[in-house]
Structures are given as structure tokens and as C-alpha cells.
Amino acid sequence: MIKTILFDLDGTLLNTIDDLADAANWVCAQHGWPTFPVETYKHFVGNGIPKLVERFSPENARTPEQLAATLAEFSARYDAHKEDKTAPYPGIPELLAALKAEGVQTAVFSNKADAFCGKIIEHYFGSDSFSLVRGSRPGVPTKPDPAGVYSLMADLGADPQSTLFVGDSDVDILTGHNAGLPALGVLWGFRGEAELTAVGADALAAKPEDILTYLHQH
């Protein structure tokens, strides 16, 4: 029986891609670098903001010093505009309310910088919507390394035998499996069924209600 669900953030709970792409392309434009379409950014994201910055930076702008400067520039721009176009996916608020009503503990585990995660979750879902919200922190490996999941579950008091990981990318499925958890892939996010199936997702959800169905079956 599932008693705890760990959710990915971007592409799972919130459609953040337009604001991420806009901030990245704004930085690119300031430097005269090539910009990219939103579809490309769906494959640039997923491994944390430093990796996103590296991916949109030209080869000749990837020295450690330049990447650090670009990261600071992107972070400031994104922080100021992270709520321009971002919105919860349809059905997510209702899903969270249903899980809370059933006594299921929920938390967020993201590769997005920790400082952004708490603010953006509070803005869209309120301060008491999740038991814990955690993003990328210095010294903790990003997903799919399971170290952060182990730490989060310890703080939640969550039993691996009754915990489910939910996300929209191969990184999320691998994270769940690396931590010894079942991993459910959502089809409304940034990647899609082929990628999720290829890495062995234990189940797929075409809509948020499908997560409740999975819950009731397990």
C-alpha cells in the first residue's frame, strides 16, 4: 500500500517550460548566442539548472568562469519571471487534494535549485500542500543519484516499501529505481511515453486521476 508519493516538479506538477525557455533565450540574446525553440528546451531540462545553462551555452562559452557568470545571469532572470507563464497541469490541484483526503503523504524532489522550488510550490499550491519540498542543494548529487531521495525519505519518515516516485522523464524513473522505489511516469510532461517505457517505468499515467487508480490498485 502506497503511503508516500515523491513528485518531480517541472513537467510533472507544473508546466514551467515556457518560463525556463524564455529566461534562457533572453540570456542567449544578451550575448548574441543562438536561441532555441521550446521543444529543444524540453530535452535541455531535467538535470538541474547548471546543466541547462551548459546546454544552451555555445561551446566557446563553457569555461568554468563563463558558465558561473551565465548561471547567475539566468538565475536572476528566471527568478524574476518564473511565474509569467507557468501553471499547474490540469487536474493536479484536484489530485493533491484527493491524496491529502486519503491520508497519503506527499513531497517534492526536484533537480531545480532548492531556493526556487519552495517559492514556486508555495505560489501555486500554498505553503501546506506538501510535507516537504526539496530541490538541488550544494554537496548533494542531482537525480538520478538516489542520495537526495534517501535523505528526503529519512526526513519524512517514509518507508521505501510504501513509497512511490512520480515524474515525467527518464531521470525520474531512474531516480526511483536507483532508490529501490517503484516509479510511475506521467505522459503530460516534457518527454513522453517512449522515453519512459524505455527506462522501465512501472506504470504510466495519461492524466492525474490515473495516479489515484494506481494507488488504489497497490
mmCIF file with all atom_site columns, N, CA and C in Angstrom, residues 106-151:
data_model
loop_
_atom_site.group_PDB
_atom_site.id
_atom_site.type_symbol
_atom_site.label_atom_id
_atom_site.label_alt_id
_atom_site.label_comp_id
_atom_site.label_asym_id
_atom_site.label_entity_id
_atom_site.label_seq_id
_atom_site.pdbx_PDB_ins_code
_atom_site.Cartn_x
_atom_site.Cartn_y
_atom_site.Cartn_z
_atom_site.occupancy
_atom_site.B_iso_or_equiv
_atom_site.pdbx_formal_charge
_atom_site.auth_seq_id
_atom_site.auth_comp_id
_atom_site.auth_asym_id
_atom_site.auth_atom_id
_atom_site.pdbx_PDB_model_num
ATOM 1   N N  . THR A 1 106 ? 2.740  13.525 0.797   1.00 0.00 ? 106 THR A N  1
ATOM 2   C CA . THR A 1 106 ? 3.343  13.917 -0.482  1.00 0.00 ? 106 THR A CA 1
ATOM 3   C C  . THR A 1 106 ? 4.521  14.844 -0.249  1.00 0.00 ? 106 THR A C  1
ATOM 4   N N  . ALA A 1 107 ? 5.499  14.740 -1.150  1.00 0.00 ? 107 ALA A N  1
ATOM 5   C CA . ALA A 1 107 ? 6.676  15.604 -1.093  1.00 0.00 ? 107 ALA A CA 1
ATOM 6   C C  . ALA A 1 107 ? 7.150  15.863 -2.517  1.00 0.00 ? 107 ALA A C  1
ATOM 7   N N  . VAL A 1 108 ? 7.978  16.885 -2.676  1.00 0.00 ? 108 VAL A N  1
ATOM 8   C CA . VAL A 1 108 ? 8.539  17.240 -3.978  1.00 0.00 ? 108 VAL A CA 1
ATOM 9   C C  . VAL A 1 108 ? 10.048 17.049 -3.930  1.00 0.00 ? 108 VAL A C  1
ATOM 10  N N  . PHE A 1 109 ? 10.577 16.375 -4.957  1.00 0.00 ? 109 PHE A N  1
ATOM 11  C CA . PHE A 1 109 ? 12.026 16.235 -5.087  1.00 0.00 ? 109 PHE A CA 1
ATOM 12  C C  . PHE A 1 109 ? 12.411 16.593 -6.513  1.00 0.00 ? 109 PHE A C  1
ATOM 13  N N  . SER A 1 110 ? 13.153 17.688 -6.665  1.00 0.00 ? 110 SER A N  1
ATOM 14  C CA . SER A 1 110 ? 13.453 18.245 -7.979  1.00 0.00 ? 110 SER A CA 1
ATOM 15  C C  . SER A 1 110 ? 14.942 18.500 -8.144  1.00 0.00 ? 110 SER A C  1
ATOM 16  N N  . ASN A 1 111 ? 15.391 18.534 -9.402  1.00 0.00 ? 111 ASN A N  1
ATOM 17  C CA . ASN A 1 111 ? 16.758 18.971 -9.699  1.00 0.00 ? 111 ASN A CA 1
ATOM 18  C C  . ASN A 1 111 ? 16.847 20.484 -9.854  1.00 0.00 ? 111 ASN A C  1
ATOM 19  N N  . LYS A 1 112 ? 15.705 21.158 -9.806  1.00 0.00 ? 112 LYS A N  1
ATOM 20  C CA . LYS A 1 112 ? 15.714 22.627 -9.828  1.00 0.00 ? 112 LYS A CA 1
ATOM 21  C C  . LYS A 1 112 ? 16.341 23.136 -8.526  1.00 0.00 ? 112 LYS A C  1
ATOM 22  N N  . ALA A 1 113 ? 17.016 24.263 -8.580  1.00 0.00 ? 113 ALA A N  1
ATOM 23  C CA . ALA A 1 113 ? 17.661 24.819 -7.389  1.00 0.00 ? 113 ALA A CA 1
ATOM 24  C C  . ALA A 1 113 ? 16.675 24.909 -6.223  1.00 0.00 ? 113 ALA A C  1
ATOM 25  N N  . ASP A 1 114 ? 17.127 24.507 -5.059  1.00 0.00 ? 114 ASP A N  1
ATOM 26  C CA . ASP A 1 114 ? 16.261 24.412 -3.879  1.00 0.00 ? 114 ASP A CA 1
ATOM 27  C C  . ASP A 1 114 ? 15.547 25.729 -3.573  1.00 0.00 ? 114 ASP A C  1
ATOM 28  N N  . ALA A 1 115 ? 16.262 26.837 -3.743  1.00 0.00 ? 115 ALA A N  1
ATOM 29  C CA . ALA A 1 115 ? 15.664 28.148 -3.432  1.00 0.00 ? 115 ALA A CA 1
ATOM 30  C C  . ALA A 1 115 ? 14.455 28.440 -4.312  1.00 0.00 ? 115 ALA A C  1
ATOM 31  N N  . PHE A 1 116 ? 14.481 28.001 -5.566  1.00 0.00 ? 116 PHE A N  1
ATOM 32  C CA . PHE A 1 116 ? 13.346 28.211 -6.464  1.00 0.00 ? 116 PHE A CA 1
ATOM 33  C C  . PHE A 1 116 ? 12.171 27.311 -6.102  1.00 0.00 ? 116 PHE A C  1
ATOM 34  N N  . CYS A 1 117 ? 12.476 26.071 -5.711  1.00 0.00 ? 117 CYS A N  1
ATOM 35  C CA . CYS A 1 117 ? 11.415 25.068 -5.514  1.00 0.00 ? 117 CYS A CA 1
ATOM 36  C C  . CYS A 1 117 ? 10.397 25.493 -4.465  1.00 0.00 ? 117 CYS A C  1
ATOM 37  N N  . GLY A 1 118 ? 10.881 25.882 -3.295  1.00 0.00 ? 118 GLY A N  1
ATOM 38  C CA . GLY A 1 118 ? 9.969  26.258 -2.227  1.00 0.00 ? 118 GLY A CA 1
ATOM 39  C C  . GLY A 1 118 ? 9.080  27.425 -2.608  1.00 0.00 ? 118 GLY A C  1
ATOM 40  N N  . LYS A 1 119 ? 9.676  28.421 -3.253  1.00 0.00 ? 119 LYS A N  1
ATOM 41  C CA . LYS A 1 119 ? 8.916  29.619 -3.630  1.00 0.00 ? 119 LYS A CA 1
ATOM 42  C C  . LYS A 1 119 ? 7.845  29.306 -4.668  1.00 0.00 ? 119 LYS A C  1
ATOM 43  N N  . ILE A 1 120 ? 8.219  28.510 -5.658  1.00 0.00 ? 120 ILE A N  1
ATOM 44  C CA . ILE A 1 120 ? 7.278  28.263 -6.756  1.00 0.00 ? 120 ILE A CA 1
ATOM 45  C C  . ILE A 1 120 ? 6.143  27.336 -6.306  1.00 0.00 ? 120 ILE A C  1
ATOM 46  N N  . ILE A 1 121 ? 6.456  26.367 -5.443  1.00 0.00 ? 121 ILE A N  1
ATOM 47  C CA . ILE A 1 121 ? 5.410  25.482 -4.910  1.00 0.00 ? 121 ILE A CA 1
ATOM 48  C C  . ILE A 1 121 ? 4.443  26.276 -4.033  1.00 0.00 ? 121 ILE A C  1
ATOM 49  N N  . GLU A 1 122 ? 4.986  27.127 -3.176  1.00 0.00 ? 122 GLU A N  1
ATOM 50  C CA . GLU A 1 122 ? 4.111  27.921 -2.302  1.00 0.00 ? 122 GLU A CA 1
ATOM 51  C C  . GLU A 1 122 ? 3.202  28.825 -3.118  1.00 0.00 ? 122 GLU A C  1
ATOM 52  N N  . HIS A 1 123 ? 3.757  29.414 -4.186  1.00 0.00 ? 123 HIS A N  1
ATOM 53  C CA . HIS A 1 123 ? 2.971  30.337 -5.020  1.00 0.00 ? 123 HIS A CA 1
ATOM 54  C C  . HIS A 1 123 ? 1.775  29.628 -5.662  1.00 0.00 ? 123 HIS A C  1
ATOM 55  N N  . TYR A 1 124 ? 2.007  28.427 -6.183  1.00 0.00 ? 124 TYR A N  1
ATOM 56  C CA . TYR A 1 124 ? 0.950  27.753 -6.946  1.00 0.00 ? 124 TYR A CA 1
ATOM 57  C C  . TYR A 1 124 ? 0.069  26.819 -6.119  1.00 0.00 ? 124 TYR A C  1
ATOM 58  N N  . PHE A 1 125 ? 0.598  26.286 -5.030  1.00 0.00 ? 125 PHE A N  1
ATOM 59  C CA . PHE A 1 125 ? -0.153 25.271 -4.292  1.00 0.00 ? 125 PHE A CA 1
ATOM 60  C C  . PHE A 1 125 ? -0.374 25.613 -2.822  1.00 0.00 ? 125 PHE A C  1
ATOM 61  N N  . GLY A 1 126 ? 0.267  26.677 -2.321  1.00 0.00 ? 126 GLY A N  1
ATOM 62  C CA . GLY A 1 126 ? 0.142  27.017 -0.911  1.00 0.00 ? 126 GLY A CA 1
ATOM 63  C C  . GLY A 1 126 ? 1.263  26.410 -0.083  1.00 0.00 ? 126 GLY A C  1
ATOM 64  N N  . SER A 1 127 ? 1.424  26.921 1.120   1.00 0.00 ? 127 SER A N  1
ATOM 65  C CA . SER A 1 127 ? 2.570  26.533 1.950   1.00 0.00 ? 127 SER A CA 1
ATOM 66  C C  . SER A 1 127 ? 2.406  25.180 2.625   1.00 0.00 ? 127 SER A C  1
ATOM 67  N N  . ASP A 1 128 ? 1.173  24.668 2.705   1.00 0.00 ? 128 ASP A N  1
ATOM 68  C CA . ASP A 1 128 ? 0.967  23.401 3.407   1.00 0.00 ? 128 ASP A CA 1
ATOM 69  C C  . ASP A 1 128 ? 0.550  22.275 2.470   1.00 0.00 ? 128 ASP A C  1
ATOM 70  N N  . SER A 1 129 ? 0.851  22.431 1.179   1.00 0.00 ? 129 SER A N  1
ATOM 71  C CA . SER A 1 129 ? 0.399  21.443 0.195   1.00 0.00 ? 129 SER A CA 1
ATOM 72  C C  . SER A 1 129 ? 1.226  20.171 0.226   1.00 0.00 ? 129 SER A C  1
ATOM 73  N N  . PHE A 1 130 ? 2.492  20.260 0.624   1.00 0.00 ? 130 PHE A N  1
ATOM 74  C CA . PHE A 1 130 ? 3.387  19.099 0.658   1.00 0.00 ? 130 PHE A CA 1
ATOM 75  C C  . PHE A 1 130 ? 4.078  19.036 2.017   1.00 0.00 ? 130 PHE A C  1
ATOM 76  N N  . SER A 1 131 ? 4.386  17.822 2.448   1.00 0.00 ? 131 SER A N  1
ATOM 77  C CA . SER A 1 131 ? 5.096  17.660 3.722   1.00 0.00 ? 131 SER A CA 1
ATOM 78  C C  . SER A 1 131 ? 6.499  18.234 3.648   1.00 0.00 ? 131 SER A C  1
ATOM 79  N N  . LEU A 1 132 ? 7.149  18.073 2.502   1.00 0.00 ? 132 LEU A N  1
ATOM 80  C CA . LEU A 1 132 ? 8.481  18.625 2.282   1.00 0.00 ? 132 LEU A CA 1
ATOM 81  C C  . LEU A 1 132 ? 8.650  18.964 0.814   1.00 0.00 ? 132 LEU A C  1
ATOM 82  N N  . VAL A 1 133 ? 9.389  20.022 0.544   1.00 0.00 ? 133 VAL A N  1
ATOM 83  C CA . VAL A 1 133 ? 9.740  20.408 -0.825  1.00 0.00 ? 133 VAL A CA 1
ATOM 84  C C  . VAL A 1 133 ? 11.255 20.552 -0.867  1.00 0.00 ? 133 VAL A C  1
ATOM 85  N N  . ARG A 1 134 ? 11.885 19.802 -1.750  1.00 0.00 ? 134 ARG A N  1
ATOM 86  C CA . ARG A 1 134 ? 13.345 19.850 -1.787  1.00 0.00 ? 134 ARG A CA 1
ATOM 87  C C  . ARG A 1 134 ? 13.847 19.885 -3.223  1.00 0.00 ? 134 ARG A C  1
ATOM 88  N N  . GLY A 1 135 ? 14.776 20.789 -3.460  1.00 0.00 ? 135 GLY A N  1
ATOM 89  C CA . GLY A 1 135 ? 15.407 20.880 -4.770  1.00 0.00 ? 135 GLY A CA 1
ATOM 90  C C  . GLY A 1 135 ? 16.886 20.552 -4.670  1.00 0.00 ? 135 GLY A C  1
ATOM 91  N N  . SER A 1 136 ? 17.625 20.951 -5.684  1.00 0.00 ? 136 SER A N  1
ATOM 92  C CA . SER A 1 136 ? 19.056 20.681 -5.733  1.00 0.00 ? 136 SER A CA 1
ATOM 93  C C  . SER A 1 136 ? 19.780 21.518 -4.688  1.00 0.00 ? 136 SER A C  1
ATOM 94  N N  . ARG A 1 137 ? 20.629 20.858 -3.900  1.00 0.00 ? 137 ARG A N  1
ATOM 95  C CA . ARG A 1 137 ? 21.382 21.537 -2.850  1.00 0.00 ? 137 ARG A CA 1
ATOM 96  C C  . ARG A 1 137 ? 22.876 21.287 -3.040  1.00 0.00 ? 137 ARG A C  1
ATOM 97  N N  . PRO A 1 138 ? 23.716 22.257 -2.657  1.00 0.00 ? 138 PRO A N  1
ATOM 98  C CA . PRO A 1 138 ? 25.164 22.065 -2.775  1.00 0.00 ? 138 PRO A CA 1
ATOM 99  C C  . PRO A 1 138 ? 25.613 20.822 -2.009  1.00 0.00 ? 138 PRO A C  1
ATOM 100 N N  . GLY A 1 139 ? 26.467 20.044 -2.640  1.00 0.00 ? 139 GLY A N  1
ATOM 101 C CA . GLY A 1 139 ? 27.020 18.869 -1.972  1.00 0.00 ? 139 GLY A CA 1
ATOM 102 C C  . GLY A 1 139 ? 26.179 17.621 -2.070  1.00 0.00 ? 139 GLY A C  1
ATOM 103 N N  . VAL A 1 140 ? 24.964 17.751 -2.635  1.00 0.00 ? 140 VAL A N  1
ATOM 104 C CA . VAL A 1 140 ? 24.099 16.581 -2.810  1.00 0.00 ? 140 VAL A CA 1
ATOM 105 C C  . VAL A 1 140 ? 23.989 16.296 -4.302  1.00 0.00 ? 140 VAL A C  1
ATOM 106 N N  . PRO A 1 141 ? 24.336 15.099 -4.754  1.00 0.00 ? 141 PRO A N  1
ATOM 107 C CA . PRO A 1 141 ? 24.256 14.793 -6.187  1.00 0.00 ? 141 PRO A CA 1
ATOM 108 C C  . PRO A 1 141 ? 22.830 14.959 -6.700  1.00 0.00 ? 141 PRO A C  1
ATOM 109 N N  . THR A 1 142 ? 22.691 15.411 -7.939  1.00 0.00 ? 142 THR A N  1
ATOM 110 C CA . THR A 1 142 ? 21.362 15.569 -8.528  1.00 0.00 ? 142 THR A CA 1
ATOM 111 C C  . THR A 1 142 ? 20.805 14.205 -8.947  1.00 0.00 ? 142 THR A C  1
ATOM 112 N N  . LYS A 1 143 ? 19.492 14.178 -9.175  1.00 0.00 ? 143 LYS A N  1
ATOM 113 C CA . LYS A 1 143 ? 18.887 12.975 -9.748  1.00 0.00 ? 143 LYS A CA 1
ATOM 114 C C  . LYS A 1 143 ? 19.603 12.630 -11.059 1.00 0.00 ? 143 LYS A C  1
ATOM 115 N N  . PRO A 1 144 ? 19.772 11.374 -11.394 1.00 0.00 ? 144 PRO A N  1
ATOM 116 C CA . PRO A 1 144 ? 19.152 10.173 -10.834 1.00 0.00 ? 144 PRO A CA 1
ATOM 117 C C  . PRO A 1 144 ? 19.914 9.528  -9.662  1.00 0.00 ? 144 PRO A C  1
ATOM 118 N N  . ASP A 1 145 ? 20.948 10.205 -9.140  1.00 0.00 ? 145 ASP A N  1
ATOM 119 C CA . ASP A 1 145 ? 21.602 9.676  -7.942  1.00 0.00 ? 145 ASP A CA 1
ATOM 120 C C  . ASP A 1 145 ? 20.566 9.610  -6.818  1.00 0.00 ? 145 ASP A C  1
ATOM 121 N N  . PRO A 1 146 ? 20.511 8.497  -6.077  1.00 0.00 ? 146 PRO A N  1
ATOM 122 C CA . PRO A 1 146 ? 19.455 8.347  -5.071  1.00 0.00 ? 146 PRO A CA 1
ATOM 123 C C  . PRO A 1 146 ? 19.744 9.009  -3.727  1.00 0.00 ? 146 PRO A C  1
ATOM 124 N N  . ALA A 1 147 ? 20.928 9.606  -3.565  1.00 0.00 ? 147 ALA A N  1
ATOM 125 C CA . ALA A 1 147 ? 21.309 10.148 -2.257  1.00 0.00 ? 147 ALA A CA 1
ATOM 126 C C  . ALA A 1 147 ? 20.279 11.138 -1.716  1.00 0.00 ? 147 ALA A C  1
ATOM 127 N N  . GLY A 1 148 ? 19.810 12.031 -2.575  1.00 0.00 ? 148 GLY A N  1
ATOM 128 C CA . GLY A 1 148 ? 18.832 13.021 -2.130  1.00 0.00 ? 148 GLY A CA 1
ATOM 129 C C  . GLY A 1 148 ? 17.500 12.403 -1.761  1.00 0.00 ? 148 GLY A C  1
ATOM 130 N N  . VAL A 1 149 ? 17.133 11.322 -2.460  1.00 0.00 ? 149 VAL A N  1
ATOM 131 C CA . VAL A 1 149 ? 15.878 10.626 -2.148  1.00 0.00 ? 149 VAL A CA 1
ATOM 132 C C  . VAL A 1 149 ? 15.981 9.964  -0.777  1.00 0.00 ? 149 VAL A C  1
ATOM 133 N N  . TYR A 1 150 ? 17.119 9.325  -0.512  1.00 0.00 ? 150 TYR A N  1
ATOM 134 C CA . TYR A 1 150 ? 17.306 8.691  0.800   1.00 0.00 ? 150 TYR A CA 1
ATOM 135 C C  . TYR A 1 150 ? 17.190 9.726  1.915   1.00 0.00 ? 150 TYR A C  1
ATOM 136 N N  . SER A 1 151 ? 17.810 10.874 1.725   1.00 0.00 ? 151 SER A N  1
ATOM 137 C CA . SER A 1 151 ? 17.767 11.948 2.724   1.00 0.00 ? 151 SER A CA 1
ATOM 138 C C  . SER A 1 151 ? 16.339 12.444 2.927   1.00 0.00 ? 151 SER A C  1
#
